[in-house]
Amino acid sequence: MSSADPVPEVHPAPAPAPSGGATSIAAVGGSLLSDEGSVPRTDDALVKQTLHRYLQKTRAALLGKLDGLAERQARWPVTPTGTNVAGLVKHVAGVQAGYFGEVFGRPLPDAPAWLDSDGDEDMYVTADETLDDVVAFHHRSAAHADATIEALDLDARGVVSWWPEGHRDVTLHRVLVHMAYETARHAGHADIVREMLDGLAGDGDGNLAERSPEQWVEWREHLVELAEQSGLRGLGA
C-alpha cells in the first residue's frame, strides 16, 4: 500500500461466534473475562484467572486479524518499518514460547530454529513458510503457554536470561502481566495494519462505533478538515 492508494471502505469485524461454534481461527478467548470482583474476596486463583483471560482475549484478537486475508495481504508490509499482520502473529507466538517456556524451565518441544536467531526472522513469514505454518505455530505456542500457566502458582520463580542482570528473576505473575501487555500492544498494531489493508476494523465485541460505510467516509473527512484547519493557525487564515 502506498500513499496514493485509496482509503479502504470500513467494514466491522463480525461478532465472535458462540462458544462451541467458532468460525474464526482466533481460538477460544473472545470477550470472556474472569469472575474476579463477583465475590467479596479475591484469592490468587482468581487473580491468575483474570490475567490469563486477558491474555487469551488479546491473543484471540491478534490472531483474528488474519481471518480472511490471502497470503500476500497477510505478509504485506504496511509501515516504513515493515509491520505486517502475519509477522506480528509470528512474533507474539515466538515471544510467548520463550516467556512461558525457557523462563520456567519448560522449553517448547521441537522449537523452530528461528526462535534462537538474533535476526528479525520472527517479524515476517519467510519464503519457506506459509500462513498455515504461522497459525499452527501460534496455536502450539499458546497451548504450551496455557499448560505452564495452569501448572504453576503465581509466585513460581523463573529467569529471563535475555533481560539485564539484576532484573532477570521473575514470577509467573509478572510474566503474565508482561505477556498480556505485549500481546495487547501488537494486537493494536494489527488492528491498524488490517484496517489499512482492506478496511476491516474492530474485533466484533462492540467497541467500534456503529457507522455505515458512508458515515465512516464522512467521519474521516471531518477529521481531515479539522487537521487542515489546525495547520492554518498562525498563518493569518
XYZ file of N, CA and C in Angstrom:
711
model
N 0.849 -1.195 0.000
C 0.000 0.000 0.000
C 0.883 1.244 0.000
N 0.628 2.174 -0.888
C 1.389 3.415 -0.934
C 0.483 4.572 -0.554
N 1.071 5.769 -0.445
C 0.286 6.943 -0.069
C -0.762 7.275 -1.125
N -0.573 6.734 -2.350
C -1.524 7.025 -3.421
C -2.696 6.052 -3.440
N -2.609 4.990 -2.667
C -3.676 4.003 -2.647
C -4.941 4.593 -2.040
N -6.118 4.183 -2.530
C -7.371 4.688 -1.955
C -7.570 4.174 -0.538
N -8.335 4.923 0.251
C -8.653 4.501 1.611
C -9.664 3.366 1.543
N -9.364 2.208 2.176
C -10.318 1.085 2.116
C -11.641 1.443 2.771
N -12.722 0.862 2.263
C -14.032 1.059 2.869
C -14.100 0.294 4.185
N -14.539 0.947 5.238
C -14.593 0.319 6.558
C -15.678 -0.754 6.600
N -15.323 -1.927 7.096
C -16.331 -2.941 7.386
C -15.968 -3.594 8.715
N -16.876 -3.518 9.707
C -16.599 -4.035 11.044
C -16.377 -5.540 11.044
N -15.517 -6.005 11.932
C -15.319 -7.444 12.099
C -16.601 -8.054 12.640
N -16.901 -9.287 12.259
C -18.118 -9.946 12.772
C -17.988 -10.228 14.262
N -19.124 -10.323 14.933
C -19.115 -10.645 16.359
C -18.569 -12.051 16.567
N -17.893 -12.278 17.708
C -17.381 -13.628 17.988
C -18.503 -14.648 17.976
N -18.225 -15.831 17.445
C -19.229 -16.887 17.400
C -19.499 -17.417 18.796
N -20.694 -17.932 19.050
C -20.998 -18.508 20.365
C -20.031 -19.620 20.717
N -19.869 -19.883 21.995
C -18.969 -20.936 22.445
C -19.322 -22.266 21.780
N -18.286 -22.920 21.247
C -18.512 -24.202 20.593
C -18.837 -24.061 19.125
N -19.085 -22.814 18.662
C -19.414 -22.642 17.254
C -18.468 -21.677 16.567
N -17.224 -21.651 17.025
C -16.253 -20.701 16.487
C -16.002 -20.941 15.004
N -16.054 -19.868 14.231
C -15.743 -19.951 12.811
C -14.439 -19.235 12.510
N -13.864 -18.598 13.500
C -12.639 -17.834 13.335
C -11.445 -18.676 13.744
N -10.261 -18.353 13.169
C -9.047 -19.026 13.601
C -8.568 -18.455 14.929
N -9.320 -17.531 15.494
C -8.890 -16.832 16.700
C -9.091 -17.619 17.981
N -9.220 -18.923 17.914
C -9.249 -19.775 19.108
C -10.155 -19.230 20.201
N -10.252 -19.958 21.299
C -11.122 -19.509 22.378
C -10.511 -18.334 23.099
N -11.299 -17.464 23.584
C -10.835 -16.268 24.272
C -11.939 -15.244 24.190
N -12.158 -14.729 22.998
C -13.225 -13.762 22.785
C -13.262 -12.690 23.857
N -14.425 -12.399 24.326
C -14.593 -11.362 25.340
C -14.668 -11.941 26.744
N -14.407 -13.232 26.902
C -14.538 -13.855 28.211
C -13.545 -13.272 29.212
N -14.034 -12.962 30.383
C -13.180 -12.477 31.459
C -13.400 -13.369 32.672
N -12.660 -13.108 33.734
C -12.790 -13.964 34.911
C -13.927 -13.484 35.806
N -14.129 -14.195 36.913
C -15.176 -13.832 37.870
C -14.659 -12.918 38.972
N -13.438 -12.431 38.818
C -12.886 -11.560 39.857
C -13.772 -10.336 40.045
N -14.086 -10.014 41.283
C -14.958 -8.886 41.598
C -16.369 -9.323 41.930
N -16.731 -10.548 41.567
C -18.083 -11.031 41.847
C -18.183 -11.672 43.226
N -17.032 -11.846 43.869
C -17.015 -12.409 45.228
C -16.357 -11.399 46.151
N -16.677 -11.452 47.462
C -16.161 -10.444 48.394
C -14.643 -10.399 48.485
N -13.989 -11.537 48.264
C -12.543 -11.583 48.455
C -11.873 -12.211 47.226
N -10.772 -11.629 46.812
C -10.053 -12.140 45.654
C -8.856 -12.954 46.113
N -8.758 -14.192 45.655
C -7.605 -15.018 46.004
C -6.680 -15.160 44.796
N -5.560 -15.849 44.995
C -4.576 -15.976 43.925
C -5.148 -16.683 42.698
N -6.027 -17.631 42.932
C -6.597 -18.377 41.808
C -7.402 -17.457 40.893
N -8.163 -16.537 41.487
C -8.949 -15.602 40.691
C -8.054 -14.585 39.987
N -7.001 -14.148 40.670
C -6.065 -13.217 40.037
C -5.428 -13.871 38.817
N -4.996 -15.113 38.965
C -4.386 -15.818 37.837
C -5.402 -15.992 36.707
N -6.641 -16.319 37.067
C -7.680 -16.485 36.046
C -7.908 -15.184 35.291
N -7.920 -14.067 36.012
C -8.128 -12.773 35.373
C -7.009 -12.464 34.388
N -5.771 -12.614 34.832
C -4.631 -12.335 33.966
C -4.624 -13.260 32.751
N -4.961 -14.527 32.984
C -4.976 -15.497 31.894
C -6.064 -15.163 30.882
N -7.233 -14.746 31.360
C -8.331 -14.396 30.467
C -7.981 -13.202 29.584
N -7.340 -12.195 30.186
C -6.952 -11.037 29.383
C -5.926 -11.426 28.334
N -4.999 -12.301 28.696
C -4.031 -12.791 27.721
C -4.747 -13.535 26.597
N -5.701 -14.399 26.947
C -6.441 -15.145 25.933
C -7.251 -14.213 25.031
N -7.834 -13.183 25.630
C -8.649 -12.246 24.854
C -7.790 -11.490 23.835
N -6.656 -10.968 24.269
C -5.807 -10.214 23.351
C -5.150 -11.135 22.332
N -4.837 -12.344 22.744
C -4.276 -13.343 21.831
C -5.285 -13.644 20.714
N -6.541 -13.825 21.075
C -7.584 -14.116 20.087
C -7.802 -12.929 19.155
N -7.754 -11.720 19.717
C -7.937 -10.519 18.890
C -6.831 -10.394 17.857
N -5.595 -10.664 18.274
C -4.472 -10.590 17.343
C -4.592 -11.638 16.243
N -4.826 -12.877 16.616
C -4.894 -13.954 15.643
C -6.059 -13.752 14.678
N -7.154 -13.190 15.191
C -8.330 -12.957 14.353
C -8.086 -11.982 13.223
N -7.028 -11.178 13.312
C -6.733 -10.217 12.250
C -6.221 -10.896 10.983
N -5.932 -12.198 11.069
C -5.552 -12.949 9.869
C -6.764 -13.497 9.124
N -7.928 -13.514 9.788
C -9.130 -14.081 9.169
C -9.436 -13.403 7.835
N -9.563 -14.207 6.804
C -9.980 -13.682 5.511
C -8.874 -13.079 4.661
N -7.642 -13.059 5.161
C -6.549 -12.479 4.389
C -5.874 -13.537 3.520
N -5.529 -13.164 2.301
C -4.721 -14.021 1.441
C -3.271 -13.935 1.900
N -2.458 -14.886 1.458
C -1.046 -14.904 1.847
C -0.368 -13.557 1.577
N -0.591 -13.010 0.408
C 0.073 -11.757 0.032
C -0.338 -10.620 0.968
N -1.629 -10.535 1.261
C -2.097 -9.479 2.158
C -1.513 -9.638 3.560
N -1.533 -10.863 4.065
C -1.064 -11.115 5.430
C 0.412 -10.769 5.592
N 1.183 -10.940 4.512
C 2.613 -10.679 4.551
C 2.958 -9.223 4.210
N 1.987 -8.470 3.679
C 2.296 -7.164 3.081
C 2.770 -6.155 4.130
N 3.964 -5.535 3.939
C 4.476 -4.534 4.888
C 3.776 -3.191 4.695
N 3.024 -2.773 5.681
C 2.209 -1.564 5.547
C 2.951 -0.309 6.005
N 3.852 -0.453 6.968
C 4.542 0.708 7.531
C 5.972 0.806 6.995
N 6.630 1.954 7.170
C 8.026 2.094 6.743
C 8.968 1.094 7.428
N 8.586 0.594 8.609
C 9.428 -0.386 9.304
C 9.042 -1.825 8.970
N 8.104 -1.996 8.035
C 7.780 -3.332 7.549
C 6.724 -4.092 8.336
N 5.975 -3.428 9.192
C 4.971 -4.114 10.009
C 3.924 -4.798 9.134
N 3.692 -6.091 9.415
C 2.723 -6.873 8.658
C 1.976 -7.796 9.616
N 0.745 -8.149 9.291
C -0.102 -8.900 10.215
C 0.499 -10.266 10.542
N 0.931 -10.998 9.524
C 1.478 -12.333 9.760
C 2.722 -12.268 10.632
N 3.552 -11.262 10.404
C 4.755 -11.101 11.210
C 4.443 -10.815 12.669
N 3.406 -10.033 12.914
C 3.007 -9.741 14.294
C 2.557 -11.008 15.009
N 1.777 -11.837 14.321
C 1.304 -13.095 14.913
C 2.488 -14.019 15.194
N 3.394 -14.121 14.239
C 4.571 -14.979 14.404
C 5.438 -14.485 15.557
N 5.644 -13.178 15.639
C 6.466 -12.592 16.700
C 5.891 -12.884 18.078
N 4.601 -12.630 18.252
C 3.981 -12.861 19.559
C 4.029 -14.338 19.934
N 3.812 -15.214 18.958
C 3.884 -16.651 19.238
C 5.281 -17.041 19.714
N 6.300 -16.460 19.098
C 7.664 -16.763 19.490
C 8.009 -16.229 20.860
N 7.619 -14.983 21.117
C 7.877 -14.373 22.422
C 7.159 -15.158 23.521
N 5.926 -15.541 23.253
C 5.132 -16.319 24.204
C 5.804 -17.650 24.524
N 6.372 -18.296 23.494
C 7.051 -19.574 23.701
C 8.244 -19.417 24.633
N 8.928 -18.287 24.533
C 10.077 -18.058 25.396
C 9.701 -17.748 26.828
N 8.741 -16.861 27.008
C 8.389 -16.424 28.360
C 7.696 -17.510 29.178
N 6.895 -18.344 28.529
C 6.222 -19.407 29.276
C 6.921 -20.755 29.099
N 8.071 -20.727 28.423
C 8.831 -21.948 28.213
C 10.167 -21.894 28.914
N 11.158 -21.346 28.214
C 12.522 -21.286 28.741
C 12.596 -20.624 30.111
N 11.843 -19.563 30.307
C 11.907 -18.812 31.568
C 11.624 -19.697 32.771
N 10.726 -20.658 32.621
C 10.339 -21.516 33.749
C 10.866 -22.948 33.602
N 11.902 -23.102 32.767
C 12.482 -24.424 32.605
C 11.562 -25.404 31.919
N 10.671 -24.901 31.081
C 9.715 -25.735 30.351
C 9.785 -25.389 28.859
N 10.959 -25.600 28.228
C 11.120 -25.196 26.817
C 10.114 -25.861 25.902
N 9.707 -25.109 24.889
C 8.762 -25.628 23.892
C 9.419 -26.768 23.121
N 8.818 -27.958 23.085
C 9.400 -29.084 22.337
C 9.472 -28.777 20.838
N 10.526 -29.232 20.209
C 10.690 -29.084 18.760
C 10.504 -27.637 18.310
N 11.122 -26.730 19.038
C 11.010 -25.310 18.695
C 11.705 -25.028 17.361
N 11.145 -24.139 16.547
C 11.776 -23.805 15.265
C 13.117 -23.108 15.480
N 14.033 -23.276 14.543
C 15.383 -22.733 14.672
C 15.379 -21.213 14.794
N 14.407 -20.551 14.158
C 14.424 -19.088 14.172
C 14.180 -18.497 15.562
N 13.678 -19.310 16.490
C 13.466 -18.798 17.851
C 14.772 -18.372 18.498
N 15.877 -19.000 18.123
C 17.180 -18.664 18.700
C 17.981 -17.729 17.808
N 17.362 -17.217 16.760
C 18.065 -16.343 15.831
C 18.170 -14.928 16.387
N 19.288 -14.276 16.088
C 19.466 -12.881 16.508
C 18.943 -11.913 15.461
N 18.451 -12.452 14.352
C 17.923 -11.593 13.298
C 16.466 -11.258 13.519
N 15.788 -10.865 12.452
C 14.378 -10.458 12.543
C 13.447 -11.498 11.939
N 13.837 -12.773 11.961
C 13.014 -13.809 11.330
C 11.658 -13.985 11.997
N 11.522 -13.484 13.223
C 10.231 -13.611 13.908
C 9.264 -12.514 13.503
N 9.709 -11.570 12.670
C 8.861 -10.438 12.316
C 8.264 -10.542 10.905
N 8.528 -11.653 10.229
C 7.956 -11.837 8.900
C 7.897 -13.327 8.599
N 7.105 -13.675 7.598
C 6.972 -15.066 7.176
C 7.947 -15.305 6.028
N 8.874 -16.225 6.213
C 9.889 -16.480 5.193
C 9.288 -17.169 3.976
N 10.087 -17.251 2.922
C 9.632 -17.881 1.683
C 9.344 -19.367 1.877
N 9.995 -19.968 2.864
C 9.806 -21.404 3.124
C 8.619 -21.694 4.033
N 8.003 -20.655 4.569
C 6.868 -20.821 5.482
C 5.574 -20.419 4.791
N 4.470 -20.906 5.315
C 3.146 -20.495 4.847
C 2.384 -19.869 6.000
N 1.279 -19.246 5.662
C 0.417 -18.670 6.692
C -0.106 -19.759 7.621
N -0.424 -20.914 7.056
C -0.881 -22.039 7.879
C 0.187 -22.462 8.880
N 1.455 -22.399 8.472
C 2.555 -22.734 9.385
C 2.566 -21.781 10.576
N 2.374 -20.501 10.292
C 2.397 -19.489 11.355
C 1.233 -19.693 12.320
N 0.053 -19.928 11.772
C -1.120 -20.145 12.620
C -0.948 -21.401 13.473
N -0.441 -22.458 12.874
C -0.225 -23.709 13.608
C 0.790 -23.507 14.731
N 1.843 -22.754 14.448
C 2.845 -22.496 15.487
C 2.251 -21.642 16.599
N 1.425 -20.664 16.233
C 0.786 -19.828 17.255
C -0.083 -20.684 18.177
N -0.859 -21.582 17.591
C -1.701 -22.463 18.401
C -0.851 -23.346 19.322
N 0.271 -23.857 18.801
C 1.142 -24.721 19.601
C 1.786 -23.929 20.732
N 2.219 -22.716 20.424
C 2.807 -21.849 21.440
C 1.786 -21.493 22.517
N 0.559 -21.191 22.103
C -0.496 -20.834 23.049
C -0.844 -22.001 23.966
N -0.938 -23.208 23.389
C -1.263 -24.385 24.193
C -0.164 -24.665 25.221
N 1.082 -24.491 24.803
C 2.209 -24.696 25.718
C 2.191 -23.648 26.831
N 1.911 -22.390 26.464
C 1.832 -21.320 27.457
C 0.709 -21.589 28.455
N -0.451 -21.990 27.946
C -1.594 -22.274 28.826
C -1.279 -23.407 29.797
N -0.538 -24.403 29.322
C -0.167 -25.525 30.198
C 0.752 -25.051 31.317
N 1.678 -24.156 30.993
C 2.567 -23.604 32.020
C 1.777 -22.799 33.036
N 0.856 -21.986 32.554
C 0.046 -21.150 33.453
C -0.795 -22.021 34.380
N -1.362 -23.076 33.833
C -2.181 -23.976 34.650
C -1.338 -24.730 35.684
N -0.112 -25.074 35.325
C 0.712 -25.927 36.182
C 1.378 -25.182 37.335
N 1.621 -23.883 37.168
C 2.411 -23.136 38.145
C 1.557 -22.174 38.968
N 2.033 -21.880 40.170
C 1.409 -20.851 41.005
C 1.894 -19.473 40.571
N 1.158 -18.447 40.965
C 1.539 -17.088 40.597
C 2.924 -16.707 41.090
N 3.344 -17.256 42.217
C 4.655 -16.893 42.763
C 5.764 -17.836 42.313
N 5.478 -18.710 41.332
C 6.516 -19.586 40.777
C 7.638 -18.736 40.209
N 8.879 -19.156 40.461
C 10.030 -18.361 40.064
C 10.555 -18.768 38.690
N 11.032 -17.774 37.953
C 11.628 -18.015 36.656
C 12.769 -17.046 36.415
N 13.515 -17.264 35.335
C 14.646 -16.397 34.997
C 14.560 -16.016 33.526
N 14.521 -14.707 33.248
C 14.507 -14.199 31.874
C 15.954 -13.903 31.491
N 16.595 -14.850 30.828
C 18.038 -14.743 30.571
C 18.404 -13.572 29.670
N 17.453 -13.085 28.857
C 17.752 -12.001 27.923
C 17.477 -10.614 28.512
N 17.025 -10.551 29.752
C 16.864 -9.260 30.422
C 18.186 -8.833 31.063
N 18.335 -7.548 31.391
C 19.580 -7.079 32.015
C 19.824 -7.760 33.364
N 21.088 -7.926 33.713
C 21.429 -8.514 35.005
C 20.825 -7.668 36.127
N 20.378 -8.356 37.149
C 19.731 -7.674 38.264
C 18.232 -7.563 38.108
N 17.725 -7.907 36.903
C 16.282 -7.824 36.641
C 15.736 -9.133 36.068
N 16.546 -10.165 36.074
C 16.171 -11.397 35.381
C 15.262 -12.314 36.196
N 15.269 -12.191 37.502
C 14.436 -13.047 38.343
C 12.991 -12.546 38.314
N 12.070 -13.426 37.939
C 10.667 -13.037 37.788
C 9.758 -14.089 38.409
N 8.484 -13.753 38.482
C 7.457 -14.702 38.906
C 6.490 -14.926 37.742
N 5.685 -15.964 37.859
C 4.659 -16.183 36.842
C 3.719 -14.987 36.774
N 3.418 -14.393 37.907
C 2.543 -13.211 37.948
C 3.096 -12.110 37.043
N 4.396 -11.820 37.173
C 4.984 -10.744 36.378
C 4.988 -11.092 34.889
N 5.282 -12.341 34.568
C 5.318 -12.755 33.169
C 3.918 -12.706 32.549
N 2.896 -13.070 33.310
C 1.522 -12.964 32.809
C 1.175 -11.515 32.478
N 1.534 -10.601 33.371
C 1.270 -9.180 33.115
C 2.055 -8.729 31.887
N 3.325 -9.114 31.818
C 4.177 -8.712 30.702
C 3.625 -9.202 29.372
N 3.198 -10.475 29.312
C 2.724 -11.028 28.043
C 1.345 -10.492 27.661
N 0.497 -10.197 28.653
C -0.796 -9.581 28.333
C -0.562 -8.206 27.714
N 0.400 -7.474 28.268
C 0.750 -6.154 27.729
C 1.345 -6.283 26.335
N 2.312 -7.181 26.184
C 2.986 -7.375 24.898
C 1.990 -7.770 23.807
N 1.105 -8.701 24.138
C 0.134 -9.184 23.152
C -0.866 -8.089 22.787
N -1.328 -7.348 23.785
C -2.279 -6.269 23.518
C -1.655 -5.188 22.640
N -0.392 -4.878 22.905
C 0.301 -3.859 22.113
C 0.357 -4.265 20.646
N 0.715 -5.514 20.383
C 0.829 -5.958 18.999
C -0.544 -6.207 18.366
N -1.534 -6.546 19.180
C -2.896 -6.663 18.649
C -3.373 -5.298 18.156
N -2.978 -4.242 18.865
C -3.305 -2.888 18.418
C -2.620 -2.545 17.106
N -1.352 -2.959 16.979
C -0.666 -2.760 15.703
C -1.432 -3.461 14.581
N -1.836 -4.705 14.846
C -2.538 -5.490 13.825
C -3.877 -4.856 13.459
N -4.549 -4.238 14.433
C -5.802 -3.536 14.159
C -5.599 -2.501 13.055
N -4.562 -1.690 13.216
C -4.327 -0.606 12.260
C -3.871 -1.148 10.909
N -2.951 -2.133 10.939
C -2.456 -2.695 9.681
C -3.607 -3.317 8.886
N -4.464 -4.079 9.567
C -5.582 -4.727 8.865
C -6.545 -3.688 8.303
N -6.809 -2.641 9.053
C -7.725 -1.609 8.561
C -7.156 -0.930 7.324
N -5.832 -0.743 7.299
C -5.205 -0.116 6.136
C -5.178 -1.052 4.932
N -5.174 -2.355 5.185
C -5.151 -3.323 4.089
C -6.489 -3.417 3.373
N -7.559 -3.646 4.161
C -8.849 -3.888 3.493
C -10.039 -3.273 4.213
N -9.777 -2.450 5.239
C -10.868 -1.745 5.890
C -11.529 -2.475 7.033
N -11.138 -3.743 7.315
C -11.751 -4.451 8.436
C -11.306 -3.800 9.741
N -12.280 -3.474 10.610
C -11.973 -2.753 11.844
C -12.668 -3.381 13.038
N -12.050 -3.251 14.207
C -12.626 -3.787 15.437
C -12.493 -5.294 15.510
N -12.981 -5.863 16.618
C -12.940 -7.319 16.754
C -14.308 -7.898 17.071
N -15.360 -7.132 16.766
C -16.709 -7.655 16.888
C -17.273 -7.686 18.292
N -16.575 -7.052 19.249
C -17.063 -7.120 20.630
C -17.794 -5.858 21.067
N -18.153 -5.011 20.108
C -18.961 -3.837 20.429
C -18.175 -2.579 20.732
N -16.852 -2.609 20.586
C -16.041 -1.434 20.902
C -15.893 -0.462 19.733
N -16.365 -0.858 18.560
C -16.285 0.023 17.396
C -17.607 0.757 17.234
N -17.525 2.063 16.997
C -18.745 2.849 16.800
C -19.544 2.290 15.626
N -20.866 2.342 15.742
C -21.729 1.826 14.678
C -21.974 2.924 13.649
N -21.309 2.805 12.507
C -21.480 3.742 11.406
C -21.555 2.947 10.110
N -22.291 3.467 9.157
C -22.334 2.864 7.828
C -21.033 3.220 7.108
N -20.707 2.504 6.016
C -19.510 2.863 5.250
C -19.510 4.334 4.832
N -20.679 4.849 4.455
C -20.772 6.256 4.050
C -20.498 7.179 5.237
N -20.997 6.791 6.417
C -20.768 7.609 7.609
C -19.300 7.595 8.023
N -18.609 6.479 7.799
C -17.176 6.435 8.105
C -16.406 7.376 7.180
N -16.831 7.433 5.914
C -16.192 8.362 4.975
C -16.385 9.793 5.458
N -17.615 10.118 5.849
C -17.907 11.466 6.344
C -17.112 11.776 7.603
N -16.996 10.794 8.483
C -16.253 10.977 9.736
C -14.776 11.274 9.447
N -14.194 10.502 8.546
C -12.783 10.711 8.213
C -12.583 12.075 7.554
N -13.493 12.436 6.669
C -13.384 13.740 6.007
C -13.485 14.870 7.022
N -14.321 14.682 8.051
C -14.440 15.681 9.117
C -13.104 15.831 9.845
N -12.444 14.710 10.125
C -11.159 14.761 10.827
C -10.077 15.383 9.948
N -10.128 15.080 8.637
C -9.185 15.697 7.707
C -9.376 17.213 7.697
N -10.641 17.643 7.694
C -10.943 19.077 7.687
C -10.404 19.750 8.949
N -10.589 19.107 10.097
C -10.073 19.664 11.351
C -8.552 19.755 11.327
N -7.916 18.714 10.777
C -6.455 18.726 10.703
C -5.961 19.849 9.791
N -6.641 20.013 8.665
C -6.262 21.080 7.734
C -6.439 22.448 8.370
N -7.548 22.625 9.076
C -7.806 23.915 9.731
C -6.736 24.223 10.765
N -6.329 23.209 11.521
C -5.317 23.451 12.546
C -3.990 23.829 11.926
N -3.732 23.332 10.710
C -2.477 23.665 10.049
C -2.436 25.097 9.558
N -3.586 25.760 9.488
C -3.648 27.145 9.032
C -3.478 28.137 10.177
N -3.495 27.639 11.399
C -3.375 28.535 12.556
C -2.005 29.248 12.515
N -2.033 30.492 12.826
C -0.802 31.262 12.853
C -0.377 31.774 11.485
N -1.153 31.383 10.432
C -0.815 31.850 9.095
C -1.703 33.005 8.670
N -2.562 33.442 9.603
C -3.459 34.548 9.296
C -4.666 34.148 8.519
N -4.928 32.837 8.426
C -6.078 32.361 7.649
C -7.301 32.300 8.528
